[in-house]
CSV table of C-alpha atoms and ligand atoms in Angstrom, one decimal:
chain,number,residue,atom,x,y,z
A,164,UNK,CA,0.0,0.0,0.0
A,165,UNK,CA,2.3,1.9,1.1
A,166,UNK,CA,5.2,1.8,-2.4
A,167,UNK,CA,1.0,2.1,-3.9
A,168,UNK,CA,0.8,5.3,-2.6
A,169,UNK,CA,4.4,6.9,-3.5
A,170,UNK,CA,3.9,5.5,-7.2
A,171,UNK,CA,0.7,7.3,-7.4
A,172,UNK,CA,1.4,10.7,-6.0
A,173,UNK,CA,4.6,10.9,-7.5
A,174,UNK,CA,2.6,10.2,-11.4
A,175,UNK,CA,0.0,12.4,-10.2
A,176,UNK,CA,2.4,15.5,-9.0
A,177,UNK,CA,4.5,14.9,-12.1
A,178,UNK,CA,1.0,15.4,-14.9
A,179,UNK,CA,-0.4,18.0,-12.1
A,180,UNK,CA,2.1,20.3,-10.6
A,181,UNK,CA,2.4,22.3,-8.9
A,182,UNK,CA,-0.8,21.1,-6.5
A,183,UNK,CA,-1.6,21.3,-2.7
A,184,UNK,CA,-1.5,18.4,0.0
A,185,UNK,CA,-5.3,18.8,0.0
A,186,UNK,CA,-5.9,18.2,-3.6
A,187,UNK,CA,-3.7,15.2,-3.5
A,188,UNK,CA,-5.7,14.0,-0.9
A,189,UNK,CA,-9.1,14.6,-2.7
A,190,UNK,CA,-7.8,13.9,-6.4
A,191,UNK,CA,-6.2,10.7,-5.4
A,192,UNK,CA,-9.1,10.0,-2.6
A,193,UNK,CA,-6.0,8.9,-0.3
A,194,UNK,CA,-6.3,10.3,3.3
A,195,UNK,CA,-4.5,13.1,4.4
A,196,UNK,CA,-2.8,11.8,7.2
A,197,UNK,CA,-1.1,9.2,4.8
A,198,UNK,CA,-0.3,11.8,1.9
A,199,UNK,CA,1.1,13.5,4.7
A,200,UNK,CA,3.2,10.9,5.7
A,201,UNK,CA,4.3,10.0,2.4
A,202,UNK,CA,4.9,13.3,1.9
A,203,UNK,CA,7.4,14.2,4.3
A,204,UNK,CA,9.1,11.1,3.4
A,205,UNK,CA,9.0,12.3,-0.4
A,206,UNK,CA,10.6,16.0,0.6
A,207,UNK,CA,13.5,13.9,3.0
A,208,UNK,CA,14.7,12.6,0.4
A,209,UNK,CA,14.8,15.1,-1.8
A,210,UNK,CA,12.4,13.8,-4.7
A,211,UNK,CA,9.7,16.4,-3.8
A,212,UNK,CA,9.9,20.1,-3.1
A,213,UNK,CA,7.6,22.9,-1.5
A,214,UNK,CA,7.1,25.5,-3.5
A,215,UNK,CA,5.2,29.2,-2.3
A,216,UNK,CA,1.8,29.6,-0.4
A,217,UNK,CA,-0.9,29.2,-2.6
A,218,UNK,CA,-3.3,31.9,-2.7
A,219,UNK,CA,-6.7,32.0,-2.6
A,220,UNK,CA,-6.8,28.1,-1.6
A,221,UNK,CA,-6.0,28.3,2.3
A,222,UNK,CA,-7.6,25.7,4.9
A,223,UNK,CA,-8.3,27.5,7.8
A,224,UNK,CA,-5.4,27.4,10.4
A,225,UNK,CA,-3.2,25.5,7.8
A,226,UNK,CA,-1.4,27.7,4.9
A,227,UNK,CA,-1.8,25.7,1.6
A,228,UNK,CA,2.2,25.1,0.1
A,229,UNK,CA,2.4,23.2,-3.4
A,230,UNK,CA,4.0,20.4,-4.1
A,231,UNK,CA,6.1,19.6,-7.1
A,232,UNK,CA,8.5,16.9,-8.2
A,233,UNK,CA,12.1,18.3,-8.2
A,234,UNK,CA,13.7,18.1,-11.0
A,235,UNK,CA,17.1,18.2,-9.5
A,236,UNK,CA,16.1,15.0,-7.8
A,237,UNK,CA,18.5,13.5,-10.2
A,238,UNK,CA,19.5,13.0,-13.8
A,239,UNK,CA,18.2,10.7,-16.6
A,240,UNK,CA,20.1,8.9,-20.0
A,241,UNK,CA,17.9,8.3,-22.5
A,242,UNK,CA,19.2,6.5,-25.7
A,243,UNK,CA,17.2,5.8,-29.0
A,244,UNK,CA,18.6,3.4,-31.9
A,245,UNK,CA,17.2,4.2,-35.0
A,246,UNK,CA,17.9,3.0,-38.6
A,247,UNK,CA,19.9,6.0,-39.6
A,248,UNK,CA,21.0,7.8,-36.1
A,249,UNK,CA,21.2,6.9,-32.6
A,250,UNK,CA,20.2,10.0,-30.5
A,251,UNK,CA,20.9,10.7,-27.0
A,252,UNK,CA,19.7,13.1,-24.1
A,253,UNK,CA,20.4,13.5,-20.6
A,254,UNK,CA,17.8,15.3,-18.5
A,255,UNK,CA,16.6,16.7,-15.3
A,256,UNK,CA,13.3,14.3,-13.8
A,257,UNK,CA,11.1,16.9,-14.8
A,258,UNK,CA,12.1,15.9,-18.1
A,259,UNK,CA,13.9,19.0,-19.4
A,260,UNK,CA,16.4,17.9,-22.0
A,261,UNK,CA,19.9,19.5,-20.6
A,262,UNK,CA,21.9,17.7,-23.1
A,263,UNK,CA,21.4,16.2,-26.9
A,264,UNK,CA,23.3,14.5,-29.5
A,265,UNK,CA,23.0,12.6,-32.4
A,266,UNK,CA,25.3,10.6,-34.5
A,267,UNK,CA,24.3,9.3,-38.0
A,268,UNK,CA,25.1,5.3,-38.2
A,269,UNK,CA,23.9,5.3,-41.9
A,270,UNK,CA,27.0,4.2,-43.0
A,271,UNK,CA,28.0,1.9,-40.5
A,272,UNK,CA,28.8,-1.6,-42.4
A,273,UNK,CA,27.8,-4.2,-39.9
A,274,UNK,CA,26.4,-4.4,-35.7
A,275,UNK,CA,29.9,-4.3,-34.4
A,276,UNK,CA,30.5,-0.8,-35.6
A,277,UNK,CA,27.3,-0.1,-34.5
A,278,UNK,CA,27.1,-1.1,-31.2
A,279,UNK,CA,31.1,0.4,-30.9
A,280,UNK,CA,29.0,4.2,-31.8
A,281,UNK,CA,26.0,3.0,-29.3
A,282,UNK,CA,29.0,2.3,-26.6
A,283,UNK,CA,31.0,5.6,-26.9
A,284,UNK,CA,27.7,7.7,-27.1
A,285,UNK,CA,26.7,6.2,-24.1
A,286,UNK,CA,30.2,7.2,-22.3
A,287,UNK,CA,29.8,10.2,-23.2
A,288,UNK,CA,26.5,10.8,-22.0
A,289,UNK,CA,27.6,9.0,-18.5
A,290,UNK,CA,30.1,11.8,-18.2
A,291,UNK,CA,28.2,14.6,-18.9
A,292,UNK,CA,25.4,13.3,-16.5
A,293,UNK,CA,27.5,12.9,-13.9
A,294,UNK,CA,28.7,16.3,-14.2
A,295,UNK,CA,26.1,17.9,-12.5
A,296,UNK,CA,27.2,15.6,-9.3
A,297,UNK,CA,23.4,14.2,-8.8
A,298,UNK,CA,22.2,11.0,-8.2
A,299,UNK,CA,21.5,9.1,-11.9
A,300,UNK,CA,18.4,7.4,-12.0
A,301,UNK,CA,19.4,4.9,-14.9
A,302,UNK,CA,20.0,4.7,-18.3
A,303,UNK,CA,17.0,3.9,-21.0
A,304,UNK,CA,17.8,2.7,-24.0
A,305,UNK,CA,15.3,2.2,-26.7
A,306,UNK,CA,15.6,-0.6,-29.6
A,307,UNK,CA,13.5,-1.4,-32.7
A,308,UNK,CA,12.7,-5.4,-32.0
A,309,UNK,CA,11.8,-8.3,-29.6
A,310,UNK,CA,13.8,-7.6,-26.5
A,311,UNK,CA,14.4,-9.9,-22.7
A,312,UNK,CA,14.1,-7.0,-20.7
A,313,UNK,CA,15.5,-9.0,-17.7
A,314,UNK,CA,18.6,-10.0,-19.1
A,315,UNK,CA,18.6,-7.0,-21.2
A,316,UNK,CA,19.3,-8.9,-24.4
A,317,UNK,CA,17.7,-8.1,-28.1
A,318,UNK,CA,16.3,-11.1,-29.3
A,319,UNK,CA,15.6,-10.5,-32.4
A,320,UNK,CA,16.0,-6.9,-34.6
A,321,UNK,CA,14.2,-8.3,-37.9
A,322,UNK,CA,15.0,-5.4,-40.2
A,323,UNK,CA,18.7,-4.2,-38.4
A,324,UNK,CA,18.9,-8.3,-38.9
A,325,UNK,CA,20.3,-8.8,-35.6
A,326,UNK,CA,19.7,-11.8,-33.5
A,327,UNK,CA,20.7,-12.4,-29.4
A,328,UNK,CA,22.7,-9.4,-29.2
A,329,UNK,CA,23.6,-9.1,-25.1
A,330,UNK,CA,23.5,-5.4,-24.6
A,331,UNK,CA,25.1,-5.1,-21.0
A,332,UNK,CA,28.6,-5.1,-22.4
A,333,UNK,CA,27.3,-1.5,-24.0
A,334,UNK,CA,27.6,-0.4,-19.7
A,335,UNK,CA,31.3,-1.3,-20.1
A,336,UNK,CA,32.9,1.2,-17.5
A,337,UNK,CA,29.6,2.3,-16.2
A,338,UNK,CA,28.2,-0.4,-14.8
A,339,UNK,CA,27.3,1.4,-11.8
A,340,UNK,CA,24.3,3.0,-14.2
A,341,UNK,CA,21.3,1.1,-13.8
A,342,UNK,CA,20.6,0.2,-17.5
A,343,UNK,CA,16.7,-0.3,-18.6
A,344,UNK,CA,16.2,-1.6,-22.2
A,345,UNK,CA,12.8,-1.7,-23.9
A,346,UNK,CA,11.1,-1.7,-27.4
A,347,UNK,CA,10.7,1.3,-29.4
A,348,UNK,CA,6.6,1.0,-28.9
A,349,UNK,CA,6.7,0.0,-25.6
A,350,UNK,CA,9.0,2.6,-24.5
A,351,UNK,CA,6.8,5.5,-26.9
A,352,UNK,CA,3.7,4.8,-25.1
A,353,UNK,CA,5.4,4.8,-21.8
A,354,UNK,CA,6.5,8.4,-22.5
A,355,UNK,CA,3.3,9.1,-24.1
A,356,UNK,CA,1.1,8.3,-21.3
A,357,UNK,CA,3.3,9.5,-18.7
A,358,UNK,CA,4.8,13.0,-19.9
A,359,UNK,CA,2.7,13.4,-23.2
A,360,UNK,CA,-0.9,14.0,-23.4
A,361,UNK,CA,-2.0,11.6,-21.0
A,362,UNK,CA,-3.7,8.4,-22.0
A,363,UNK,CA,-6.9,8.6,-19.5
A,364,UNK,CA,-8.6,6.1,-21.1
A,365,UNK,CA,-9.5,2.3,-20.9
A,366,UNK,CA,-7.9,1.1,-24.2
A,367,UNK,CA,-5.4,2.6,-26.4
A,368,UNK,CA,-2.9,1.5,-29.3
A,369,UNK,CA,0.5,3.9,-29.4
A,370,UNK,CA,2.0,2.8,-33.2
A,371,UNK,CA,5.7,3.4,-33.8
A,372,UNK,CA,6.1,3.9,-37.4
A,373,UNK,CA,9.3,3.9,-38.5
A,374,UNK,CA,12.0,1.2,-39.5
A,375,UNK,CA,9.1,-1.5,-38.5
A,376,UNK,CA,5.3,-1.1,-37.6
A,377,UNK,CA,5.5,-2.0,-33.6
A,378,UNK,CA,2.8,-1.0,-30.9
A,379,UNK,CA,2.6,-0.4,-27.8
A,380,UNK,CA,-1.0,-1.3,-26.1
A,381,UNK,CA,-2.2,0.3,-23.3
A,382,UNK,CA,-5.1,-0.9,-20.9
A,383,UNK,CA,-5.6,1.2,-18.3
A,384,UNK,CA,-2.9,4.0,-18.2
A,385,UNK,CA,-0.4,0.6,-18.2
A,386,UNK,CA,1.6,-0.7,-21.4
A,387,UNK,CA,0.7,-4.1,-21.6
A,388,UNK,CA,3.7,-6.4,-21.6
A,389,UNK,CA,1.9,-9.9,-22.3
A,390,UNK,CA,2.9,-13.0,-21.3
A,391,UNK,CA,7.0,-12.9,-21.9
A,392,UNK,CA,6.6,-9.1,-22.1
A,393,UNK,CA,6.8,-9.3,-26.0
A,394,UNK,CA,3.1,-7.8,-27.0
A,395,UNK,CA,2.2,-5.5,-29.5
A,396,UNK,CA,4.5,-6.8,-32.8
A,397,UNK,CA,1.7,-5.6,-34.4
A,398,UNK,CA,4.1,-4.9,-38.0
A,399,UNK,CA,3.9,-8.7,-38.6
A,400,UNK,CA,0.0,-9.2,-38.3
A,401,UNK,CA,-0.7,-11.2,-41.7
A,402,UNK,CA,-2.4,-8.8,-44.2
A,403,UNK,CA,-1.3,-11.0,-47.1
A,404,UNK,CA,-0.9,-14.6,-47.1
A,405,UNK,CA,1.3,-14.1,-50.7
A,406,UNK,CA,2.4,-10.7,-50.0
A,407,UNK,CA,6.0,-9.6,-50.3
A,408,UNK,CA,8.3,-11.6,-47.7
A,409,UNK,CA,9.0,-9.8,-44.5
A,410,UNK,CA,12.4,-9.9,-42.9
A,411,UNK,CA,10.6,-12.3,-40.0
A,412,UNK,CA,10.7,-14.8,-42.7
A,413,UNK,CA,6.5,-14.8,-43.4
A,414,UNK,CA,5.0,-13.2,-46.2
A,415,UNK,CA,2.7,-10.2,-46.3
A,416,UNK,CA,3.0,-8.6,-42.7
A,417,UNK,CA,1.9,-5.5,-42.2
A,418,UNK,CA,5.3,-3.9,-42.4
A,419,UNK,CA,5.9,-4.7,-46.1
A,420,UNK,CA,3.0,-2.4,-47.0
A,421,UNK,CA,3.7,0.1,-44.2
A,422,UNK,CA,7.2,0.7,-42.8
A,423,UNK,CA,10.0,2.8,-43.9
A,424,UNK,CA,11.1,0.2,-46.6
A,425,UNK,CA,7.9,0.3,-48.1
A,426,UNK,CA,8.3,3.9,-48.4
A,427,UNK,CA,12.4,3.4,-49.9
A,428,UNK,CA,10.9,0.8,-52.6
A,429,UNK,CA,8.0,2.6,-53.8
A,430,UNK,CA,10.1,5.9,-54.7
A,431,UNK,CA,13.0,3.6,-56.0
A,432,UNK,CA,10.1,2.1,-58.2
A,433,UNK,CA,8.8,5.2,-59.2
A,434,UNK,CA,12.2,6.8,-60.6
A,435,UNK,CA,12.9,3.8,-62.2
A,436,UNK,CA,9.6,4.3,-64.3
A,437,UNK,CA,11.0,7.5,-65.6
A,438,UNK,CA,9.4,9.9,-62.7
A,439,UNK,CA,11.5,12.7,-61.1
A,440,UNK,CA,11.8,13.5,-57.2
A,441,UNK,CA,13.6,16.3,-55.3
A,442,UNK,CA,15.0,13.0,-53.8
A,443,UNK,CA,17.3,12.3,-57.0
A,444,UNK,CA,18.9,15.8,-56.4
A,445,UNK,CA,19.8,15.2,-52.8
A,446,UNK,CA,21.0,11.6,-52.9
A,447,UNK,CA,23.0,13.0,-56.1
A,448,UNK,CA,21.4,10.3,-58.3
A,449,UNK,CA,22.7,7.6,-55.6
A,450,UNK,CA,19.3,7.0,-54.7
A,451,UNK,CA,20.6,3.9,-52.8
A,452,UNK,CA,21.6,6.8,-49.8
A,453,UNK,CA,17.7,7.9,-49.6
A,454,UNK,CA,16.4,8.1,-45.8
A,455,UNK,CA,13.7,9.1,-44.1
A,456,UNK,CA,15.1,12.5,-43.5
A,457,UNK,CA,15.6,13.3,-47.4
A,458,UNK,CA,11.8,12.0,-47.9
A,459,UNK,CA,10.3,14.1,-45.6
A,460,UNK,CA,12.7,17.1,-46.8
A,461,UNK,CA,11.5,16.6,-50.3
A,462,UNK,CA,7.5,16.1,-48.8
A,463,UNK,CA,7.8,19.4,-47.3
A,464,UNK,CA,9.0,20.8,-50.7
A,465,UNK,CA,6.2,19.7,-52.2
A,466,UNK,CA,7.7,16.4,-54.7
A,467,UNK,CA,4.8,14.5,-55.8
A,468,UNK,CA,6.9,11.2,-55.8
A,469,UNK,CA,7.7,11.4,-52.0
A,470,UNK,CA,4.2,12.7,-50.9
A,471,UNK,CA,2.7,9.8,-53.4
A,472,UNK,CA,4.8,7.5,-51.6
A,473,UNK,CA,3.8,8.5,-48.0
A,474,UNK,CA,0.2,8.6,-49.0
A,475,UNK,CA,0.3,4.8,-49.7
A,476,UNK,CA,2.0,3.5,-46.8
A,477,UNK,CA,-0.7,6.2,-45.3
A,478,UNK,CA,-3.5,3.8,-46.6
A,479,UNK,CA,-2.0,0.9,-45.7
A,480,UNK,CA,-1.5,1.9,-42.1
A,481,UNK,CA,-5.2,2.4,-42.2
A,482,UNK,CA,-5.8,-0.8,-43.7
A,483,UNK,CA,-4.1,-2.2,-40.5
A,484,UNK,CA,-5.2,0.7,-37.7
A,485,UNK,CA,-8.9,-1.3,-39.2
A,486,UNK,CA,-8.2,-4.5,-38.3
A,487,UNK,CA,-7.2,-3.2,-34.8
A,488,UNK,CA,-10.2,-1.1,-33.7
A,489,UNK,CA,-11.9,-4.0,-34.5
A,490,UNK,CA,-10.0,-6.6,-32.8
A,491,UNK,CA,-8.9,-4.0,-29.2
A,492,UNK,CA,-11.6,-1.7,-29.6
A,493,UNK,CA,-9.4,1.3,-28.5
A,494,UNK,CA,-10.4,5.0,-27.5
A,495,UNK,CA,-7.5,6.0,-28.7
A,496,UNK,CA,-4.7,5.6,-30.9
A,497,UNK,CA,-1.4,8.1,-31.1
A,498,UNK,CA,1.2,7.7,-33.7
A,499,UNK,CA,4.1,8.8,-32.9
A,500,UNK,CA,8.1,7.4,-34.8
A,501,UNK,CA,10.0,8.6,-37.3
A,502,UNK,CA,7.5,8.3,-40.0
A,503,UNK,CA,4.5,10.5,-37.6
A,504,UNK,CA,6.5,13.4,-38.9
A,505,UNK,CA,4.1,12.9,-41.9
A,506,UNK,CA,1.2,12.8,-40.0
A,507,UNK,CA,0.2,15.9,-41.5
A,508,UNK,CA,0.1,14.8,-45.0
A,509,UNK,CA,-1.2,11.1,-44.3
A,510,UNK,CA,-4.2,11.3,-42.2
A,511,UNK,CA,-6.9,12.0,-44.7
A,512,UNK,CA,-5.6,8.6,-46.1
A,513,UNK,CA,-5.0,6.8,-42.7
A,514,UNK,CA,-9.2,8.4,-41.9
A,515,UNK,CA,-10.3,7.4,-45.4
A,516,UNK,CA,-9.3,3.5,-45.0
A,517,UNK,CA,-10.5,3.2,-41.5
A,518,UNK,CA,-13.8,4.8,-42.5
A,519,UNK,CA,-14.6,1.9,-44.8
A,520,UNK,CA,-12.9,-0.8,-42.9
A,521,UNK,CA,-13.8,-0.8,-39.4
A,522,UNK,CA,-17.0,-1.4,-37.3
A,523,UNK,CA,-18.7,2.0,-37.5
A,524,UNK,CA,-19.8,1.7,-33.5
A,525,UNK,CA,-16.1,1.0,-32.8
A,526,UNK,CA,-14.8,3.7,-35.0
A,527,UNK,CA,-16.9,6.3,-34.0
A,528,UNK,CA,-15.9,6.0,-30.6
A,529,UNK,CA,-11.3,5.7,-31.6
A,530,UNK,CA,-10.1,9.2,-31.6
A,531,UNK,CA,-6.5,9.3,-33.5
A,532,UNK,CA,-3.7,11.7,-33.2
A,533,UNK,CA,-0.3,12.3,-33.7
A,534,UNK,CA,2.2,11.5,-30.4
A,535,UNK,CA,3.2,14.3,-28.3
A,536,UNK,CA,6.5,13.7,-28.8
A,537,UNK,CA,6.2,12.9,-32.6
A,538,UNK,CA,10.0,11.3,-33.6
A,539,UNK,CA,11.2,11.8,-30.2
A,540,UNK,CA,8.0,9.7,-28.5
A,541,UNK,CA,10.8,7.1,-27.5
A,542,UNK,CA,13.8,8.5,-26.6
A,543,UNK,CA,11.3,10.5,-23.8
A,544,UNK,CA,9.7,7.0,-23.5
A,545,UNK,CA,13.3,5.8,-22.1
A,546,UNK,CA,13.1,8.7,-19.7
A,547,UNK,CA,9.4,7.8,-19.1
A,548,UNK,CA,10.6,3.9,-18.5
A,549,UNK,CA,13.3,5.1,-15.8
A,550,UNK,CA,11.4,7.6,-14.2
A,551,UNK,CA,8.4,5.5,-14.1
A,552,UNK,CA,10.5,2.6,-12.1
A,553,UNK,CA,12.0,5.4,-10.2
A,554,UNK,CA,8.2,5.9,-8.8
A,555,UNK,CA,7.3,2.3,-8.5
A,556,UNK,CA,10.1,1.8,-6.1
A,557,UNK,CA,11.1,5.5,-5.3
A,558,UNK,CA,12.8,6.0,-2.4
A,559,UNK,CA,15.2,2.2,-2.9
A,560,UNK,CA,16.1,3.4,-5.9
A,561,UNK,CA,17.1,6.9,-5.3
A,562,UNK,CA,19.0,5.7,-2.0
A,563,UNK,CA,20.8,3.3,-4.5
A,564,UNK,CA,21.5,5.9,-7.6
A,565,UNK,CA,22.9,8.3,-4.3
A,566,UNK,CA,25.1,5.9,-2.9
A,567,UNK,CA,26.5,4.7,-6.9
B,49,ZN,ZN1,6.9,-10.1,-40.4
């Protein structure tokens, strides 16, 4: 009851800041002698601070302070490997990104050189946060594919084509850094529903669309980890039993039509046919170079090759977003990854398939939007996932991250 109570004030104080012990006590309909309690023991150790008298809200006899979470309460490493960069942040708990880097691995020739990057980026980022001399809550590090979060190894990265890579040599030097890996999804809708616009609903799908389709699904406010904590590969949900094969080894998943790839081929096909793209200019005719970042360059310019091309993976997310308002039902679903930077140009498309494909009584109650956080959904997600075990086990872990 008691680690019950901490998790929940701390996620409520962090969405609702800053906010009185009284409305704790009536929002979260705990007593006020136990958020009192609580409390205390919060501000002793530093997590949560007082902040000014509020006005206008005083209890007779007892001057109303706020709360808030401190932000100072120590420092957060948040890593995201993507297909063409791996990006890094450190930040304060509030999250406020203090530091940010990105290093391109587009030419990187095979997962040793790779992972060589991921390890000196995450030196450096272990120095810089332990700069500011504050306890360090843990290290998040995001990964597109199926991953043992307990032995913190990447089972399988279908499209990186990586298989039972142990990531804790990657903590070489800092293994005194409590290292949290997760999924891409899983991770985006942890940072969706705790920092982004929060997910107060029953049922809701977050899709990471980028390198692969991958969801995160969230019943609850909670992402729902399944049996072996490997739910929501929603990418390689059959769509075509003859389809093209998917780098899983089955044909037609969902990714083939919808994923980043998709995206590559369809251009490649379309200035092969004799069409011209913004996109031949800035590979300089290597169109072999393209990336996600020249196709949404050349979108915003206004090339009818790249927008055509979005447009049908657009479709075909519908096609699949269909199939899952059917199956989960959801209130909401947020797309967030590399590709939601389209959002803007693909949701007519995304609206038109789902319109025609799914249950009306179940679409008309699915609201969809982009993520909060857009491309960055899950490198705050890896804040989100060491933060949020941070307040499921607060005042262990920051006793532990002091005395590191
Ligand atoms: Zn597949």
């Amino acid at each position: 009851m008691r680690n019950r109570n901490l998790a929940l004030i701390l996620s409520y104080l962090h969405q609702n800041s800053p906010i009185s012990r009284a409305e704790l006590s009536s929002q979260l309909g705990i007593n006020k002698a136990s958020i009192s309690t609580t409390v205390r023991e919060l501000i002793m150790q530093g997590i949560v601070i007082e902040i000014g008298m509020k006005t206008g809200v005083q209890e007779v006899g007892h001057p109303s302070i706020d709360l808030m979470i401190n932000p100072d309460s120590g420092r957060v490493i948040a890593i995201d490997l993507g297909s063409d960069r791996i990006t890094a942040v450190v930040t304060d708990v509030a999250p406020n990104i203090l530091w940010r880097k990105e290093v391109s691995i587009k030419g990187a020739v095979d997962i040793i050189e790779i992972l060589s990057i991921t390890q000196k980026i995450i030196d450096e980022s272990c120095t810089i946060a332990r700069s500011y001399n504050l306890p360090i809550l843990g290290l998040g590090l995001s990964l597109p594919g199926i991953l043992d979060i307990e032995s913190n190894t990447l089972l399988a990265a279908f499209e990186l084509g990586w298989r039972d890579v142990n990531l804790n040599p990657l903590m070489l030097g800092n293994e005194d850094i409590h290292l949290y890996t997760g999924n891409v999804a899983h991770m985006g809708a942890q940072g969706e529903s705790y920092f982004g616009a929060p997910l107060n609903t029953c049922s809701a799908l977050y899709i990471n669309w980028g390198l692969e389709v991958s969801g995160g699904i969230i019943i609850n406010e909670n992402v729902v980890p399944g049996g072996l904590g490997l739910a929501g590969e929603i990418g390689h949900f059959s769509i075509d039993p003859h389809g093209e094969l998917c780098a899983c080894g089955n044909r037609g998943c969902w990714n083939t039509f919808a994923n980043e790839e998709s995206i590559f081929e369809r251009i490649k096909t379309d200035i092969e046919n004799g069409k011209t793209s913004r996109i031949q200019e800035l590979t300089k005719g290597q169109i072999e170079k393209i990336s996600m970042r020249l196709v949404m360059q050349s979108a915003f310019q206004g090339d009818s090759v790249a927008l055509e091309a979005l447009n049908v993976a657009g479709k075909w997310l519908g096609v699949g977003i269909a199939n899952y308002i059917n199956i989960l039902n959801p209130e909401l679903i947020v797309i967030g990854g590399p590709i939601s930077q389209a959002y803007n140009f693909v949701i007519s498309s995304i609206e038109e398939e789902i319109n025609q494909r799914a249950l009306p009584w179940q679409r008309k109650g699915c609201h969809i939007k982009p993520a909060h956080f857009r491309q960055d959904a899950s490198l705050i997600g890896a804040v989100a996932t060491v933060i949020w075990n941070m307040f499921n086990n607060p005042v262990e872990r920051i006793k532990k991250a002091n005395h590191s």
